[in-house]
XYZ file of C-alpha atoms in Angstrom:
361
model
C 55.313 -59.471 -20.123
C 56.354 -63.130 -19.827
C 55.649 -65.108 -16.663
C 58.715 -66.648 -15.031
C 59.377 -70.343 -15.584
C 59.958 -71.353 -11.954
C 61.240 -74.954 -11.793
C 62.979 -77.122 -9.217
C 65.552 -79.839 -9.968
C 64.884 -83.357 -8.679
C 67.829 -85.515 -9.818
C 66.649 -88.724 -11.418
C 63.027 -87.748 -10.816
C 61.912 -84.602 -12.594
C 61.947 -80.867 -13.189
C 59.098 -78.591 -12.169
C 55.766 -80.047 -13.344
C 57.454 -82.772 -15.389
C 58.036 -86.216 -13.879
C 60.364 -88.832 -15.355
C 58.197 -91.806 -16.387
C 55.057 -89.784 -17.159
C 53.292 -90.807 -20.369
C 53.395 -88.747 -23.554
C 49.596 -88.549 -23.487
C 49.568 -87.201 -19.925
C 52.216 -84.545 -20.611
C 50.568 -83.321 -23.828
C 47.204 -83.212 -22.094
C 48.732 -81.116 -19.300
C 50.368 -78.750 -21.810
C 47.044 -78.342 -23.599
C 45.514 -77.036 -20.365
C 48.508 -74.750 -19.704
C 48.756 -72.959 -23.028
C 49.231 -69.632 -21.280
C 52.429 -70.969 -19.663
C 53.645 -73.095 -22.591
C 52.236 -71.484 -25.777
C 54.706 -73.021 -28.252
C 55.009 -76.818 -28.375
C 56.527 -78.723 -31.291
C 56.396 -82.528 -31.655
C 59.352 -84.178 -33.361
C 59.621 -87.827 -34.403
C 60.884 -90.078 -37.191
C 57.997 -90.623 -39.643
C 59.700 -93.726 -41.088
C 59.458 -95.554 -37.749
C 56.507 -93.726 -36.235
C 55.213 -96.688 -34.192
C 58.427 -97.051 -32.161
C 60.183 -93.740 -32.667
C 61.339 -91.746 -29.639
C 59.347 -88.523 -29.468
C 60.735 -85.106 -28.569
C 58.532 -82.308 -27.307
C 60.276 -79.009 -27.978
C 58.695 -76.430 -25.675
C 60.099 -73.111 -26.822
C 62.439 -71.725 -25.826
C 63.663 -73.565 -22.742
C 62.561 -77.211 -22.622
C 63.106 -80.410 -24.586
C 61.342 -83.578 -23.386
C 62.463 -86.956 -24.754
C 59.977 -89.858 -24.609
C 60.920 -93.515 -25.054
C 59.953 -95.193 -28.315
C 58.035 -98.242 -27.120
C 56.130 -97.146 -24.013
C 56.139 -93.369 -24.711
C 57.389 -92.512 -21.232
C 59.271 -89.326 -20.324
C 62.910 -90.380 -20.459
C 65.026 -87.204 -20.362
C 64.340 -83.549 -19.560
C 66.619 -80.847 -20.975
C 66.503 -77.251 -19.717
C 68.428 -74.752 -21.822
C 68.915 -71.046 -22.463
C 68.936 -70.361 -18.737
C 69.611 -66.643 -19.207
C 67.064 -66.032 -21.957
C 64.573 -63.529 -20.490
C 61.685 -64.517 -22.782
C 60.452 -65.971 -20.495
C 62.909 -65.738 -17.593
C 63.932 -68.961 -15.843
C 64.226 -69.403 -12.082
C 66.038 -72.677 -11.365
C 65.953 -74.075 -7.843
C 67.422 -77.015 -5.962
C 65.739 -77.679 -2.627
C 65.698 -74.257 -0.945
C 68.488 -72.714 -3.059
C 68.250 -70.608 -6.206
C 70.785 -71.955 -8.701
C 70.101 -69.700 -11.661
C 68.029 -66.639 -12.549
C 68.261 -63.630 -14.822
C 70.414 -61.995 -12.151
C 72.413 -65.037 -11.010
C 74.580 -67.071 -13.387
C 75.077 -70.810 -12.741
C 78.764 -71.641 -13.138
C 80.951 -74.729 -12.899
C 82.184 -73.818 -9.423
C 78.607 -73.195 -8.207
C 77.537 -76.652 -9.421
C 80.425 -78.310 -7.574
C 79.693 -76.307 -4.462
C 76.047 -77.437 -4.503
C 76.276 -81.049 -5.672
C 79.790 -81.997 -4.619
C 82.801 -83.334 -6.529
C 82.446 -85.576 -9.570
C 84.628 -86.974 -12.329
C 86.477 -84.335 -14.381
C 85.354 -83.662 -17.933
C 83.623 -81.257 -20.269
C 80.340 -81.975 -18.447
C 79.604 -82.349 -14.744
C 77.674 -85.587 -14.303
C 75.828 -86.810 -11.219
C 73.360 -89.704 -10.810
C 70.253 -88.718 -12.757
C 71.562 -85.212 -13.464
C 74.215 -83.534 -15.552
C 75.300 -80.045 -16.525
C 76.615 -79.075 -19.953
C 78.682 -76.011 -20.782
C 77.969 -76.072 -24.527
C 75.125 -74.490 -26.417
C 72.476 -76.783 -27.861
C 74.117 -78.299 -30.955
C 70.679 -78.528 -32.628
C 70.322 -74.770 -32.486
C 72.306 -71.800 -33.663
C 74.592 -71.628 -30.666
C 78.376 -71.827 -30.745
C 80.268 -74.293 -28.567
C 81.901 -72.808 -25.546
C 85.480 -73.435 -24.507
C 86.513 -76.670 -22.825
C 88.562 -77.209 -19.752
C 88.084 -76.651 -16.070
C 87.310 -72.935 -16.049
C 85.637 -72.309 -12.705
C 83.576 -69.461 -14.147
C 82.231 -71.457 -17.119
C 78.520 -70.815 -17.503
C 76.085 -73.744 -17.522
C 74.208 -73.810 -20.830
C 72.055 -76.924 -20.384
C 70.740 -78.992 -17.476
C 69.533 -82.576 -18.084
C 67.600 -84.931 -15.830
C 67.020 -88.634 -16.480
C 66.327 -91.799 -14.510
C 69.146 -93.219 -12.417
C 70.472 -96.671 -13.249
C 70.979 -99.210 -10.460
C 74.706 -98.405 -10.538
C 73.982 -94.685 -10.202
C 74.681 -93.854 -13.852
C 72.135 -92.162 -16.102
C 69.841 -94.193 -18.354
C 70.910 -94.684 -21.968
C 68.957 -92.474 -24.381
C 67.390 -95.419 -26.259
C 66.472 -97.535 -23.237
C 62.955 -97.791 -21.853
C 62.167 -96.123 -18.541
C 62.010 -98.560 -15.651
C 58.912 -98.765 -13.474
C 58.253 -95.661 -11.368
C 55.462 -94.610 -8.970
C 54.082 -92.112 -11.516
C 53.074 -95.098 -13.697
C 50.843 -96.672 -11.027
C 47.437 -97.668 -12.385
C 48.414 -97.426 -16.066
C 48.194 -100.424 -18.392
C 51.612 -102.002 -18.709
C 50.746 -104.655 -21.274
C 47.631 -105.972 -23.005
C 47.683 -109.592 -24.205
C 44.972 -110.290 -26.776
C 43.441 -113.663 -27.563
C 41.374 -113.347 -30.719
C 37.687 -114.247 -30.245
C 38.273 -114.636 -26.496
C 39.269 -111.288 -24.984
C 42.216 -109.447 -23.501
C 44.283 -109.644 -20.309
C 45.350 -106.252 -18.954
C 48.524 -106.045 -16.871
C 49.034 -102.877 -14.821
C 51.733 -100.925 -13.031
C 53.107 -101.820 -10.566
C 54.080 -105.279 -11.842
C 52.789 -106.824 -8.616
C 49.207 -105.774 -9.493
C 46.669 -108.453 -10.338
C 45.779 -108.573 -14.047
C 42.258 -107.921 -15.270
C 40.693 -110.386 -17.710
C 38.141 -108.953 -20.138
C 36.181 -111.685 -21.916
C 34.009 -111.167 -24.970
C 30.382 -111.938 -24.281
C 30.998 -112.454 -20.547
C 32.487 -109.325 -18.964
C 29.788 -106.766 -18.230
C 29.855 -102.985 -18.164
C 29.512 -103.170 -14.394
C 32.511 -105.510 -14.189
C 34.639 -103.033 -16.142
C 33.578 -100.140 -13.936
C 34.518 -102.096 -10.816
C 37.882 -103.238 -12.228
C 38.949 -100.147 -14.181
C 36.936 -97.315 -12.673
C 34.568 -94.953 -14.490
C 35.432 -94.280 -18.165
C 36.546 -90.893 -19.470
C 33.927 -91.063 -22.241
C 30.862 -93.192 -22.961
C 29.539 -93.719 -26.491
C 25.981 -94.942 -26.961
C 24.916 -96.738 -30.122
C 21.626 -95.274 -31.196
C 18.827 -97.456 -32.497
C 15.662 -95.609 -33.496
C 13.605 -98.674 -32.716
C 14.767 -98.871 -29.088
C 15.937 -95.377 -28.095
C 13.803 -92.972 -26.129
C 14.548 -89.327 -26.993
C 14.055 -86.674 -24.371
C 14.829 -82.995 -24.632
C 14.789 -80.193 -22.092
C 15.710 -76.526 -22.292
C 19.469 -77.083 -21.959
C 20.493 -80.421 -23.435
C 19.480 -83.477 -25.402
C 19.648 -86.919 -23.797
C 19.317 -90.405 -25.231
C 18.269 -93.313 -23.036
C 20.237 -96.439 -23.808
C 18.369 -99.576 -24.945
C 17.033 -101.706 -22.143
C 18.864 -105.033 -22.171
C 19.125 -107.622 -19.419
C 22.906 -107.158 -19.222
C 25.458 -105.199 -21.266
C 28.450 -107.403 -22.100
C 31.645 -106.654 -24.001
C 31.244 -107.326 -27.728
C 34.278 -105.513 -29.137
C 37.705 -104.448 -27.818
C 39.718 -101.715 -29.588
C 43.384 -101.170 -28.686
C 45.132 -97.896 -29.539
C 48.865 -97.347 -30.047
C 48.935 -93.519 -30.171
C 51.168 -93.427 -33.247
C 52.570 -89.924 -33.944
C 51.195 -88.513 -37.177
C 48.116 -90.758 -37.218
C 44.590 -89.236 -37.186
C 43.911 -90.502 -33.642
C 47.258 -89.401 -32.179
C 46.816 -88.058 -28.630
C 43.175 -89.154 -28.490
C 44.219 -92.216 -26.478
C 47.203 -93.196 -24.366
C 49.520 -95.814 -25.872
C 48.516 -99.407 -25.202
C 51.435 -101.843 -25.430
C 49.425 -104.712 -26.926
C 50.367 -108.168 -28.108
C 48.269 -110.714 -30.000
C 48.748 -114.235 -28.690
C 48.432 -117.191 -31.031
C 47.601 -120.779 -30.327
C 50.199 -122.751 -28.288
C 52.610 -124.665 -30.505
C 53.307 -127.376 -27.925
C 52.390 -128.440 -24.385
C 55.006 -126.148 -22.788
C 53.646 -122.956 -24.322
C 51.658 -120.717 -22.018
C 53.358 -121.791 -18.777
C 54.354 -118.182 -18.100
C 51.517 -115.745 -18.836
C 53.449 -112.589 -17.940
C 57.118 -113.079 -18.896
C 58.063 -109.457 -18.184
C 58.003 -110.156 -14.423
C 60.933 -112.568 -14.833
C 64.623 -111.634 -14.742
C 65.924 -110.512 -18.175
C 67.807 -113.753 -18.915
C 64.750 -115.908 -18.241
C 62.394 -113.453 -19.923
C 63.910 -114.138 -23.348
C 63.042 -117.839 -22.948
C 59.320 -117.218 -22.454
C 58.352 -113.919 -24.104
C 57.355 -115.643 -27.365
C 55.606 -118.688 -25.867
C 52.919 -119.016 -27.105
C 53.855 -117.076 -30.285
C 52.882 -113.417 -30.258
C 52.815 -110.421 -32.552
C 53.222 -106.914 -31.180
C 51.857 -103.507 -32.027
C 55.042 -102.476 -33.817
C 55.064 -105.469 -36.197
C 54.138 -104.855 -39.833
C 50.463 -105.093 -40.740
C 51.186 -107.839 -43.274
C 52.996 -109.882 -40.624
C 50.115 -109.580 -38.166
C 47.558 -110.365 -40.888
C 49.396 -113.541 -41.886
C 49.773 -114.485 -38.213
C 46.003 -114.242 -37.720
C 45.075 -115.878 -41.037
C 48.034 -117.997 -42.197
C 46.022 -119.847 -44.870
C 44.826 -116.718 -46.628
C 46.939 -115.145 -49.409
C 48.881 -112.013 -48.446
C 47.214 -108.666 -49.206
C 48.011 -107.251 -52.618
C 47.582 -104.071 -54.626
C 46.981 -103.286 -58.309
C 49.812 -101.582 -60.181
C 49.054 -99.769 -63.420
C 52.363 -99.318 -65.203
C 50.926 -96.714 -67.577
C 49.153 -94.635 -64.965
C 51.615 -91.736 -65.275
C 52.134 -92.070 -69.038
C 49.457 -90.529 -71.254
C 50.728 -91.751 -74.650
C 51.558 -95.377 -73.827
C 49.152 -98.289 -74.121
C 50.115 -101.831 -73.165
C 48.085 -105.030 -73.695
C 48.346 -105.943 -69.994
C 49.199 -102.737 -68.209
C 47.766 -103.741 -64.857
C 49.431 -106.317 -62.625
C 48.965 -107.446 -59.053
C 51.808 -106.906 -56.593
C 52.189 -108.540 -53.217
C 52.904 -106.115 -50.392
């Protein structure tokens, strides 16, 4: 017996447990704890552009969640197969039941509930639209077009509203929303110095983490308690204690624990550490090229036209740039990384005087 998928529509905001703007990490973590409700989850992405690819979570059989490529934020929610009883779907809007296994959602019912809209094959409203065709990615057959009042709704989609009331383009990033509050918006790295963390909302004060200066207590006060703590063991300084239930290691006694290393994670789909950490939108900042560089430390708070003037001053490299590009940016005087190529590696009967050469990557 399948439990009913009981969800409410919130145009431009969300569907059921899912909120537009939530991070990919947060949604996958929630699904992991709700395996009894969502037992089948498939992650789809483009492996050729894994660092910036939009990600689709296909939650069989009713839900598809599209996440933006750069910030990995929930962009669009698609609810389909409304009449499939495995499991049954109960779709609500405010205090009304729109669709269930007994009640079919039709074109006329949508208009009666949400009001008139522009004519077309789909009924579109700000942050919400209804499709009368089967999912083209599946095995379904397209339904008839026209203005048949009894046409059955096949798919319901929710996305963020634009300022003009239209829905957000599928490849655009999600604009700032309350669900993002407290998350890191951008991390600007200065090699050998530290990192500046900018948070949602954009009006929040940044946090500066400095190597050799910022203490563990400072981080706890600024960022809150960590999810995990890793202790580096040193047999010369550690005190081992064991009781009947657990093993504990006292940390070395030092006058003050300061930051010595900062690791930034990008949560790239397909990588070994995918879903271990939430995506950090980091940038490495180089040395200013002239006296005007560095006037604006957070260009993303500016209007779009002005932002383009300052987003690369001082010069920066971002998490989605190629490794070779970042390496050269950090060490411009060093030769580019290279690899050895053996031209006879796959040929057993061929021998060349100089079979091995060095190729620049």
